[in-house]
Structure formats: C-alpha cells, structure tokens
Amino acid sequence: MTRELPSIPPGIPEPGLYIVATPIGNLADITLRAIRVLETCTLIACEDTRVTGKLLKHLGIKARLQRLDDHAPPEVRARLIDQARSGAVALLSDAGTPLISDPGYRLVREARAAGVTVTSIPGACAAIAGIAIAGLPSDRFLFAGFLPVKDKARRETLEGLAEVAATLVFYETAPRITRSLLAIAELWPEREVAVARELTKLHEECRTGTAASLAAHYAAHPPKGEIVLLVGPPAEAEAPVADVDALLRAALDDAGPGKAAGQVAKATGIDRTVLYARALELKGE
Ligand code: SAM
C-alpha cells in the first residue's frame, strides 16, 4: 500500500535567510519544508554549485545559485544579506546541516547583525545521526568537528578533551580513522568507542568496541566512505560509589529523586538515569 505524503505547506517564504539542511547520503531525507523553500526562494547560496545542482536536478527544481564558501570575501556575504532583505535566500552546504563543520557562520552572524531574519529548515546531520545509533550516553555530548591531521596536534586536542564528562563526537575520514583510533587507544584504552560509517547510505554500519579493537579491525579492513567517530565519557567508576551516595543523600535532603539525580548528574557527569535509580534506592532504605 502506498502512503499519502503530507502536502507541502503552501506560500512563498518571507524575505530572509533560510539555513536549509540537505541529505547526507539518502536523497529521501530531504524535508517538505526544504523543498518548499528551494523551489520558491530567489537565490541559493551553496558551497559547490555542481553538488547543489545535482540535488536540485533530482528534485526537479530550477534555481539561481551563488557559490559561497568560508573564503568568500565580505562583499559576497554583504550582497547576499542585501538580497535577503527583499527575498528568500537559502544557504545550503554540500550535505547535511550548513554551519556544522561547513560554511555559513559568518553569513548567519552578519545577517542577524543586519536585522535580517534567519530561519532554520532542519534535517539531516551526520553528528546527530551518529549519536542516535551509537548506543553511547546521549544526554550530554560534545561535538568537536574534525580532529587535526598531524599526530602531535591530534594528541593535544584529545588531551584537552580528557576531562569532558560527555560523549565526544568527531568527524573523520576513512584514510585517517585507524590513526585516530590508535591515538584514542593510547589515551583512553578503557573507553567505549563507536565508528558510524556511511550513515543513511546502502552500506551504513555502526561498529562499537574499544579504540584498540576498532583500530585492529580497520587496519585489517580499510574502510571506505564517511565516518562519525564517537568516544564514550570517562568511566563512572572514576567517581567512588560512596562519594556519589553521599552527594545523592545530601541532594535528597531538600529535593525529590528526579531533581537530586539531576543535580548530581550535573556535578559529576554521571548518567542521570543511573543516578535516578540509585536515588530511588537510597530513598527507600
Ligand atoms: N554539515 C554536515 C553535517 O551536517 O553532518 C557535515 C559536513 S563535514 C564537511 C563532512 C563530514 O561529515 C564527513 O567527513 C564525515 O565525517 C561526516 N559525514 C557526512 N556524511 C556522513 C555520512 N553519511 N556518514 C557518516 N559520516 C558522515
């Protein structure tokens, strides 16, 4: 049985700048709002006109394209902002959500400063797709973009993130994944790691394990395609259980289990649901 799709909301978008997410591999991941904006906007600013041209061809949309990358001179952004005062200007990147390890930050900042309305048309984003399927704590995560290419800089970046009590999310490339995993294995041999590859595509996979086991796997089977690398937070065991109980007991003096768990989670970085279960136990003692 074929299902009726909801109709695309009618209406020409108001003037302004529209930040439009596009698919990260599976062309079906374009949203109805994105299609509406793309077919009615007066101009599309994009990283690579050939890449965006292909997407528009697939959607059967003809539009004016203007190249915009991080190296564009300020006059190009000023012109786009000027056009967004009287018409809808869309900003697209090659794939996924613009500004997420992609150009657009300066344009958005300057458009807002100029009083131009900036509207998000959300959709696919590899970092979010990765965190959604990795099975690592998702209540708190830190997106850290691409790791540096050089060994020393990569190590320093990782060391700078050692204390972060959250899942770390990186973008990575297939040729570099093994070296990055080896660097992580050296610093954090115990942590749970996930490699989410080719998300939304035919050969999507998400492999989990220690960094050393994943490095061994990818050294033996060099991967292809695009990768999100996720590293679980420091072990909860680092905070002694007795201390956690003391913190929870103190918090339970003037708060219910939910609020107490929230407060201790904030202070320690320990998963809130684990703390909530323990707070219920302590309250029942
Ligand atoms: N703006 C995009 C987004 O919203 O995800 C990211 C652009 S960034 C230049 C490209 C990186 O995103 C790739 O090197 C890879 O790390 C990640 N990526 C993009 N598509 C992906 C996919 N289908 N599967 C896994 N990672 C992907």
Coordinates of N, CA and C in Angstrom, one line a residue, residues 53-248:
G53 N 23.6 21.6 -7.6 CA 22.9 21.5 -8.9 C 22.3 20.1 -9.1
K54 N 23.1 19.1 -8.7 CA 22.7 17.7 -8.8 C 21.4 17.4 -7.9
L55 N 21.5 18.0 -6.7 CA 20.3 17.7 -5.8 C 19.1 18.4 -6.4
L56 N 19.3 19.6 -6.9 CA 18.1 20.3 -7.4 C 17.5 19.6 -8.7
K57 N 18.4 19.1 -9.5 CA 18.0 18.3 -10.7 C 17.2 17.1 -10.2
H58 N 17.6 16.4 -9.2 CA 16.9 15.3 -8.6 C 15.5 15.7 -8.2
L59 N 15.4 16.9 -7.6 CA 14.1 17.4 -7.1 C 13.3 18.1 -8.2
G60 N 13.9 18.3 -9.4 CA 13.2 18.9 -10.4 C 13.0 20.4 -10.2
I61 N 14.0 21.0 -9.5 CA 13.9 22.4 -9.2 C 14.9 23.2 -9.9
K62 N 14.5 24.4 -10.5 CA 15.5 25.2 -11.2 C 15.6 26.5 -10.3
A63 N 16.9 26.8 -10.0 CA 17.1 28.0 -9.1 C 18.4 28.7 -9.5
R64 N 18.5 29.9 -9.0 CA 19.7 30.7 -9.2 C 20.7 30.3 -8.1
L65 N 21.9 29.9 -8.5 CA 22.9 29.5 -7.5 C 24.0 30.5 -7.4
Q66 N 24.5 30.6 -6.2 CA 25.7 31.5 -5.9 C 26.6 30.8 -5.0
R67 N 27.9 30.7 -5.4 CA 28.9 30.0 -4.6 C 29.2 30.8 -3.4
L68 N 29.3 30.1 -2.3 CA 29.7 30.7 -1.0 C 30.5 29.8 -0.2
D69 N 31.7 30.0 0.1 CA 32.5 29.2 1.0 C 33.1 30.1 2.1
D70 N 33.9 29.4 2.9 CA 34.5 30.2 4.1 C 35.5 31.3 3.6
H71 N 36.0 31.1 2.4 CA 37.0 32.1 1.9 C 36.3 33.2 1.1
A72 N 35.0 33.2 1.0 CA 34.4 34.3 0.2 C 34.6 35.7 0.8
P73 N 34.9 36.7 0.0 CA 35.2 38.0 0.5 C 33.9 38.6 1.2
P74 N 34.1 39.5 2.1 CA 32.9 40.1 2.8 C 31.9 40.6 1.9
E75 N 32.3 41.2 0.7 CA 31.3 41.8 -0.2 C 30.3 40.7 -0.7
V76 N 30.7 39.5 -0.8 CA 29.8 38.4 -1.3 C 28.7 38.2 -0.2
R77 N 29.1 38.2 1.0 CA 28.1 38.0 2.1 C 27.2 39.2 2.2
A78 N 27.8 40.4 2.0 CA 27.0 41.6 2.1 C 26.0 41.7 1.0
R79 N 26.3 41.2 -0.2 CA 25.4 41.2 -1.3 C 24.2 40.2 -1.0
L80 N 24.6 39.0 -0.4 CA 23.6 38.0 -0.1 C 22.6 38.5 1.0
I81 N 23.2 39.2 2.0 CA 22.4 39.8 3.0 C 21.4 40.8 2.5
D82 N 21.9 41.6 1.5 CA 21.1 42.6 0.9 C 19.9 42.0 0.2
Q83 N 20.2 40.9 -0.5 CA 19.2 40.2 -1.3 C 18.2 39.6 -0.3
A84 N 18.6 39.2 0.9 CA 17.7 38.5 1.8 C 16.8 39.5 2.5
R85 N 17.0 40.8 2.2 CA 16.1 41.9 2.7 C 14.8 41.9 1.9
S86 N 14.9 41.5 0.6 CA 13.7 41.6 -0.2 C 13.2 40.3 -0.7
G87 N 14.0 39.2 -0.5 CA 13.6 37.9 -1.0 C 14.1 36.8 -0.1
A88 N 13.7 35.6 -0.4 CA 14.2 34.5 0.4 C 15.5 34.0 -0.2
V89 N 16.5 33.9 0.6 CA 17.8 33.4 0.2 C 18.1 32.1 1.0
A90 N 18.4 31.0 0.3 CA 18.6 29.8 1.0 C 20.1 29.6 1.1
L91 N 20.6 29.0 2.2 CA 22.0 28.6 2.3 C 22.1 27.1 2.5
L92 N 22.8 26.5 1.6 CA 23.0 25.0 1.6 C 24.5 24.7 1.7
S93 N 24.8 23.5 2.3 CA 26.1 23.0 2.2 C 26.1 21.8 1.2
D94 N 27.2 21.1 1.0 CA 27.2 20.0 0.1 C 26.3 18.9 0.6
A95 N 26.3 18.7 1.9 CA 25.4 17.7 2.5 C 25.2 18.0 4.0
G96 N 24.0 17.7 4.5 CA 23.7 17.9 5.9 C 23.4 19.3 6.2
T97 N 23.7 19.6 7.5 CA 23.3 20.9 8.0 C 24.4 21.9 7.8
P98 N 24.1 23.1 7.1 CA 25.1 24.1 7.0 C 25.6 24.5 8.4
L99 N 26.8 25.0 8.4 CA 27.5 25.5 9.6 C 28.1 24.4 10.5
I100 N 27.6 23.2 10.3 CA 28.1 22.1 11.2 C 29.3 21.5 10.4
S101 N 30.5 22.0 10.8 CA 31.8 21.7 10.0 C 31.6 22.1 8.6
D102 N 30.8 23.1 8.3 CA 30.6 23.6 7.0 C 30.4 25.1 7.0
P103 N 30.5 25.8 5.8 CA 30.5 27.2 5.8 C 29.1 27.8 6.3
G104 N 29.1 29.1 6.7 CA 27.9 29.7 6.9 C 27.9 30.6 8.2
Y105 N 28.8 30.3 9.1 CA 28.8 31.0 10.4 C 28.8 32.5 10.2
R106 N 29.8 33.0 9.4 CA 29.9 34.4 9.2 C 28.7 35.0 8.6
L107 N 28.1 34.3 7.6 CA 26.9 34.9 6.9 C 25.8 35.0 7.9
V108 N 25.6 34.0 8.7 CA 24.5 34.0 9.7 C 24.7 35.1 10.7
R109 N 25.9 35.2 11.2 CA 26.2 36.2 12.2 C 26.0 37.6 11.6
E110 N 26.4 37.8 10.4 CA 26.3 39.2 9.8 C 24.9 39.5 9.4
A111 N 24.1 38.5 9.0 CA 22.7 38.7 8.6 C 21.9 39.1 9.9
R112 N 22.2 38.4 11.0 CA 21.5 38.7 12.2 C 21.8 40.1 12.7
A113 N 23.1 40.5 12.6 CA 23.5 41.8 13.0 C 22.9 42.9 12.1
A114 N 22.6 42.5 10.8 CA 22.0 43.5 9.9 C 20.4 43.5 10.1
G115 N 19.9 42.7 11.0 CA 18.5 42.7 11.2 C 17.7 41.8 10.3
V116 N 18.4 41.0 9.5 CA 17.7 40.1 8.6 C 17.3 38.8 9.3
T117 N 16.0 38.4 9.1 CA 15.5 37.2 9.8 C 16.3 35.9 9.3
V118 N 16.7 35.1 10.2 CA 17.4 33.9 9.9 C 16.5 32.7 10.3
T119 N 16.2 31.8 9.4 CA 15.2 30.7 9.8 C 15.9 29.4 9.5
S120 N 15.7 28.5 10.4 CA 16.3 27.1 10.2 C 15.3 26.2 9.6
I121 N 15.8 25.5 8.6 CA 15.0 24.4 8.0 C 15.8 23.1 8.3
P122 N 15.5 22.5 9.5 CA 16.4 21.5 9.9 C 16.2 20.2 9.2
G123 N 17.2 19.3 9.3 CA 17.1 18.0 8.7 C 18.3 17.2 9.0
A124 N 18.9 16.5 8.0 CA 20.0 15.5 8.3 C 21.2 16.2 8.8
C125 N 21.9 15.5 9.8 CA 23.2 16.0 10.3 C 23.9 14.7 10.7
A126 N 25.1 14.5 10.2 CA 25.8 13.2 10.5 C 26.1 13.0 12.0
A127 N 26.5 14.1 12.7 CA 26.8 14.0 14.1 C 25.6 13.5 14.9
I128 N 24.4 14.1 14.5 CA 23.2 13.7 15.3 C 22.8 12.3 14.9
A129 N 22.9 11.9 13.6 CA 22.6 10.5 13.2 C 23.5 9.6 13.9
G130 N 24.8 9.9 14.1 CA 25.8 9.1 14.8 C 25.4 8.9 16.2
I131 N 25.1 10.0 16.9 CA 24.8 9.9 18.3 C 23.5 9.1 18.5
A132 N 22.6 9.2 17.6 CA 21.3 8.5 17.7 C 21.5 6.9 17.6
I133 N 22.5 6.5 16.9 CA 22.6 5.0 16.8 C 23.8 4.3 17.5
A134 N 24.7 5.2 18.1 CA 25.9 4.6 18.6 C 25.7 3.8 19.9
G135 N 24.6 4.1 20.7 CA 24.4 3.4 21.9 C 25.3 4.0 23.0
L136 N 25.9 5.1 22.8 CA 26.7 5.8 23.9 C 25.8 6.8 24.6
P137 N 26.2 7.2 25.8 CA 25.3 8.2 26.5 C 25.0 9.4 25.6
S138 N 23.8 9.7 25.5 CA 23.4 10.8 24.6 C 22.8 12.0 25.3
D139 N 22.8 11.9 26.7 CA 22.2 13.0 27.4 C 23.1 14.2 27.4
R140 N 24.4 14.0 27.2 CA 25.3 15.1 27.1 C 26.4 14.7 26.1
F141 N 26.6 15.5 25.0 CA 27.7 15.1 24.1 C 28.3 16.4 23.6
L142 N 29.6 16.3 23.2 CA 30.3 17.4 22.8 C 30.8 17.2 21.3
F143 N 30.3 18.0 20.4 CA 30.7 17.9 19.0 C 32.0 18.6 18.8
A144 N 33.0 17.9 18.4 CA 34.4 18.6 18.3 C 34.9 18.7 16.9
G145 N 34.0 18.5 15.9 CA 34.4 18.7 14.5 C 35.5 17.6 14.1
F146 N 36.4 18.1 13.2 CA 37.4 17.2 12.7 C 38.6 17.2 13.6
L147 N 39.2 16.1 13.9 CA 40.5 16.0 14.7 C 41.6 16.5 13.7
P148 N 42.6 17.2 14.3 CA 43.8 17.6 13.5 C 44.4 16.4 12.8
V149 N 45.0 16.6 11.7 CA 45.6 15.6 10.9 C 47.0 15.1 11.5
K150 N 47.8 16.1 12.0 CA 49.1 15.7 12.5 C 49.0 15.0 13.9
D151 N 49.9 14.0 14.1 CA 49.8 13.2 15.3 C 49.9 14.1 16.6
K152 N 50.8 15.0 16.6 CA 51.0 15.8 17.8 C 49.8 16.6 18.1
A153 N 49.3 17.3 17.1 CA 48.2 18.2 17.3 C 46.9 17.4 17.7
R154 N 46.8 16.2 17.0 CA 45.6 15.3 17.3 C 45.7 14.9 18.8
R155 N 46.9 14.5 19.3 CA 47.0 14.1 20.6 C 46.7 15.2 21.6
E156 N 47.2 16.4 21.3 CA 46.9 17.6 22.2 C 45.5 17.9 22.2
T157 N 44.8 17.8 21.1 CA 43.3 18.1 21.1 C 42.6 17.1 21.9
L158 N 43.0 15.8 21.8 CA 42.3 14.7 22.6 C 42.6 15.0 24.1
E159 N 43.9 15.3 24.4 CA 44.2 15.5 25.8 C 43.4 16.7 26.4
G160 N 43.1 17.7 25.6 CA 42.3 18.8 26.0 C 40.9 18.5 26.3
L161 N 40.5 17.3 25.8 CA 39.1 16.9 26.0 C 38.9 15.8 27.0
A162 N 40.1 15.4 27.7 CA 40.1 14.2 28.5 C 39.1 14.3 29.7
E163 N 38.9 15.6 30.2 CA 38.1 15.7 31.4 C 36.6 15.9 31.1
V164 N 36.3 16.0 29.8 CA 34.9 16.3 29.4 C 34.0 15.1 29.8
A165 N 33.0 15.4 30.6 CA 32.1 14.3 31.1 C 30.9 14.2 30.1
A166 N 31.2 13.8 28.9 CA 30.2 13.7 27.9 C 30.7 12.8 26.7
T167 N 29.8 12.3 25.9 CA 30.3 11.6 24.7 C 30.9 12.6 23.8
L168 N 32.0 12.2 23.2 CA 32.7 13.1 22.3 C 32.4 12.7 20.8
V169 N 32.0 13.6 20.0 CA 31.6 13.3 18.6 C 32.6 14.0 17.7
F170 N 33.2 13.3 16.8 CA 34.2 13.8 15.8 C 33.7 13.5 14.4
Y171 N 34.1 14.3 13.5 CA 34.0 13.9 12.1 C 35.4 13.3 11.7
E172 N 35.4 12.3 10.8 CA 36.6 11.7 10.5 C 36.5 11.2 9.0
T173 N 37.7 11.0 8.5 CA 37.7 10.4 7.1 C 38.3 9.0 7.1
A174 N 37.9 8.3 6.1 CA 38.3 6.8 6.1 C 39.8 6.6 6.1
P175 N 40.6 7.4 5.4 CA 42.1 7.2 5.4 C 42.7 7.4 6.8
R176 N 42.0 8.3 7.6 CA 42.6 8.7 8.9 C 42.1 7.9 10.1
I177 N 41.0 7.1 9.9 CA 40.3 6.6 11.1 C 41.2 5.7 12.0
T178 N 42.1 4.9 11.3 CA 42.9 4.0 12.1 C 43.9 4.7 13.0
R179 N 44.5 5.8 12.5 CA 45.5 6.5 13.3 C 44.8 7.2 14.4
S180 N 43.6 7.8 14.2 CA 42.8 8.4 15.2 C 42.4 7.4 16.3
L181 N 42.0 6.2 15.9 CA 41.6 5.2 16.9 C 42.8 4.8 17.7
L182 N 44.0 4.7 17.1 CA 45.2 4.4 17.8 C 45.6 5.4 18.9
A183 N 45.4 6.7 18.5 CA 45.7 7.8 19.4 C 44.7 7.7 20.6
I184 N 43.5 7.4 20.3 CA 42.4 7.3 21.4 C 42.8 6.1 22.3
A185 N 43.2 5.0 21.7 CA 43.5 3.8 22.4 C 44.7 4.0 23.4
E186 N 45.6 4.9 23.0 CA 46.7 5.2 23.9 C 46.3 6.0 25.1
L187 N 45.4 7.0 24.9 CA 45.0 7.8 25.9 C 43.9 7.2 26.8
W188 N 42.9 6.6 26.2 CA 41.7 6.1 26.9 C 41.5 4.6 26.5
P189 N 42.3 3.7 26.9 CA 42.2 2.3 26.5 C 40.8 1.7 26.9
E190 N 40.2 2.2 28.0 CA 39.0 1.5 28.5 C 37.7 2.1 27.9
R191 N 37.8 3.2 27.3 CA 36.5 3.9 26.9 C 35.8 3.1 25.7
E192 N 34.5 3.2 25.7 CA 33.7 2.7 24.6 C 33.8 3.6 23.5
V193 N 34.0 3.1 22.3 CA 34.1 3.9 21.1 C 33.1 3.4 20.0
A194 N 32.6 4.3 19.2 CA 31.8 3.8 18.1 C 32.2 4.5 16.8
V195 N 32.2 3.7 15.7 CA 32.5 4.2 14.4 C 31.2 4.1 13.6
A196 N 30.6 5.2 13.2 CA 29.4 5.2 12.4 C 29.7 5.6 11.0
R197 N 29.6 4.7 10.1 CA 30.1 4.9 8.7 C 29.0 4.9 7.7
E198 N 29.1 5.7 6.7 CA 28.1 5.7 5.6 C 26.7 5.8 6.1
L199 N 26.4 6.7 7.0 CA 25.1 6.9 7.6 C 24.1 7.2 6.5
T200 N 22.9 6.6 6.6 CA 21.8 6.7 5.7 C 22.0 6.1 4.3
K201 N 23.2 5.6 4.1 CA 23.5 5.0 2.8 C 23.3 3.5 2.8
L202 N 23.5 2.9 1.6 CA 23.3 1.4 1.5 C 24.2 0.6 2.4
H203 N 25.5 1.1 2.6 CA 26.4 0.3 3.4 C 26.6 0.9 4.8
E204 N 25.5 1.5 5.3 CA 25.6 2.1 6.7 C 26.0 1.0 7.7
E205 N 27.0 1.4 8.6 CA 27.3 0.4 9.7 C 27.7 1.2 10.9
C206 N 27.5 0.6 12.0 CA 28.0 1.2 13.3 C 28.7 0.2 14.1
R207 N 30.0 0.3 14.3 CA 30.8 -0.7 15.0 C 31.2 -0.1 16.3
T208 N 31.1 -0.9 17.4 CA 31.5 -0.4 18.7 C 32.5 -1.3 19.3
G209 N 33.3 -0.8 20.3 CA 34.3 -1.6 21.0 C 35.3 -0.7 21.6
T210 N 36.4 -1.2 22.0 CA 37.5 -0.3 22.5 C 38.1 0.3 21.3
A211 N 38.9 1.4 21.5 CA 39.5 2.0 20.3 C 40.6 1.0 19.7
A212 N 41.2 0.2 20.6 CA 42.3 -0.7 20.1 C 41.6 -1.8 19.2
S213 N 40.5 -2.3 19.6 CA 39.8 -3.4 18.8 C 39.3 -2.8 17.5
L214 N 38.8 -1.6 17.5 CA 38.3 -1.0 16.3 C 39.5 -0.6 15.4
A215 N 40.6 -0.2 15.9 CA 41.8 0.1 15.1 C 42.3 -1.1 14.4
A216 N 42.3 -2.3 15.2 CA 42.7 -3.5 14.6 C 41.8 -3.9 13.5
H217 N 40.5 -3.7 13.7 CA 39.6 -4.1 12.6 C 39.8 -3.3 11.4
Y218 N 39.9 -2.0 11.5 CA 40.0 -1.1 10.3 C 41.4 -1.2 9.7
A219 N 42.4 -1.6 10.5 CA 43.7 -1.8 9.9 C 43.6 -3.0 8.9
A220 N 42.9 -4.0 9.4 CA 42.7 -5.2 8.6 C 41.7 -5.1 7.4
H221 N 40.7 -4.2 7.6 CA 39.7 -4.0 6.6 C 39.6 -2.5 6.4
P222 N 40.5 -1.9 5.6 CA 40.4 -0.4 5.4 C 39.0 0.0 4.9
P223 N 38.5 1.0 5.7 CA 37.1 1.3 5.4 C 37.0 2.3 4.2
K224 N 35.8 2.4 3.7 CA 35.6 3.5 2.7 C 34.5 4.4 3.2
G225 N 34.3 5.6 2.6 CA 33.2 6.4 2.9 C 33.4 7.4 4.0
E226 N 32.3 7.9 4.5 CA 32.3 9.0 5.5 C 32.1 8.4 6.9
I227 N 32.7 9.1 7.9 CA 32.7 8.5 9.2 C 32.4 9.5 10.3
V228 N 31.6 9.1 11.3 CA 31.5 9.8 12.6 C 32.1 8.9 13.6
L229 N 33.0 9.5 14.4 CA 33.7 8.8 15.4 C 33.2 9.3 16.8
L230 N 32.8 8.3 17.6 CA 32.2 8.8 18.9 C 33.0 8.1 20.0
V231 N 33.3 8.8 21.1 CA 34.0 8.3 22.2 C 33.2 8.5 23.5
G232 N 32.9 7.4 24.2 CA 32.1 7.5 25.4 C 32.8 8.3 26.5
P233 N 32.1 8.8 27.5 CA 32.7 9.7 28.5 C 33.6 8.9 29.4
P234 N 34.4 9.6 30.3 CA 35.2 8.9 31.2 C 34.3 7.9 32.1
A235 N 34.9 6.8 32.5 CA 34.2 5.8 33.3 C 33.6 6.4 34.6
E236 N 32.3 6.0 34.8 CA 31.7 6.5 36.1 C 32.4 6.0 37.3
A237 N 33.2 4.9 37.1 CA 33.9 4.3 38.3 C 34.9 5.3 38.8
E238 N 35.2 6.3 38.0 CA 36.2 7.3 38.4 C 35.7 8.1 39.6
A239 N 34.4 8.2 39.8 CA 33.8 8.8 41.0 C 33.4 7.7 42.0
P240 N 34.1 7.6 43.1 CA 33.8 6.4 44.0 C 32.3 6.4 44.4
V241 N 31.8 5.2 44.4 CA 30.4 5.0 44.7 C 30.0 5.7 46.0
A242 N 30.8 5.5 47.1 CA 30.5 6.1 48.4 C 30.3 7.6 48.2
D243 N 31.1 8.2 47.4 CA 31.0 9.7 47.3 C 29.7 10.0 46.6
V244 N 29.4 9.2 45.6 CA 28.1 9.5 44.8 C 26.9 9.4 45.7
D245 N 26.9 8.3 46.6 CA 25.8 8.1 47.5 C 25.7 9.3 48.5
A246 N 26.9 9.8 48.9 CA 26.9 11.0 49.8 C 26.3 12.2 49.2
L247 N 26.7 12.4 47.9 CA 26.2 13.5 47.2 C 24.6 13.4 47.0
L248 N 24.2 12.2 46.6 CA 22.8 12.0 46.4 C 22.0 12.2 47.7

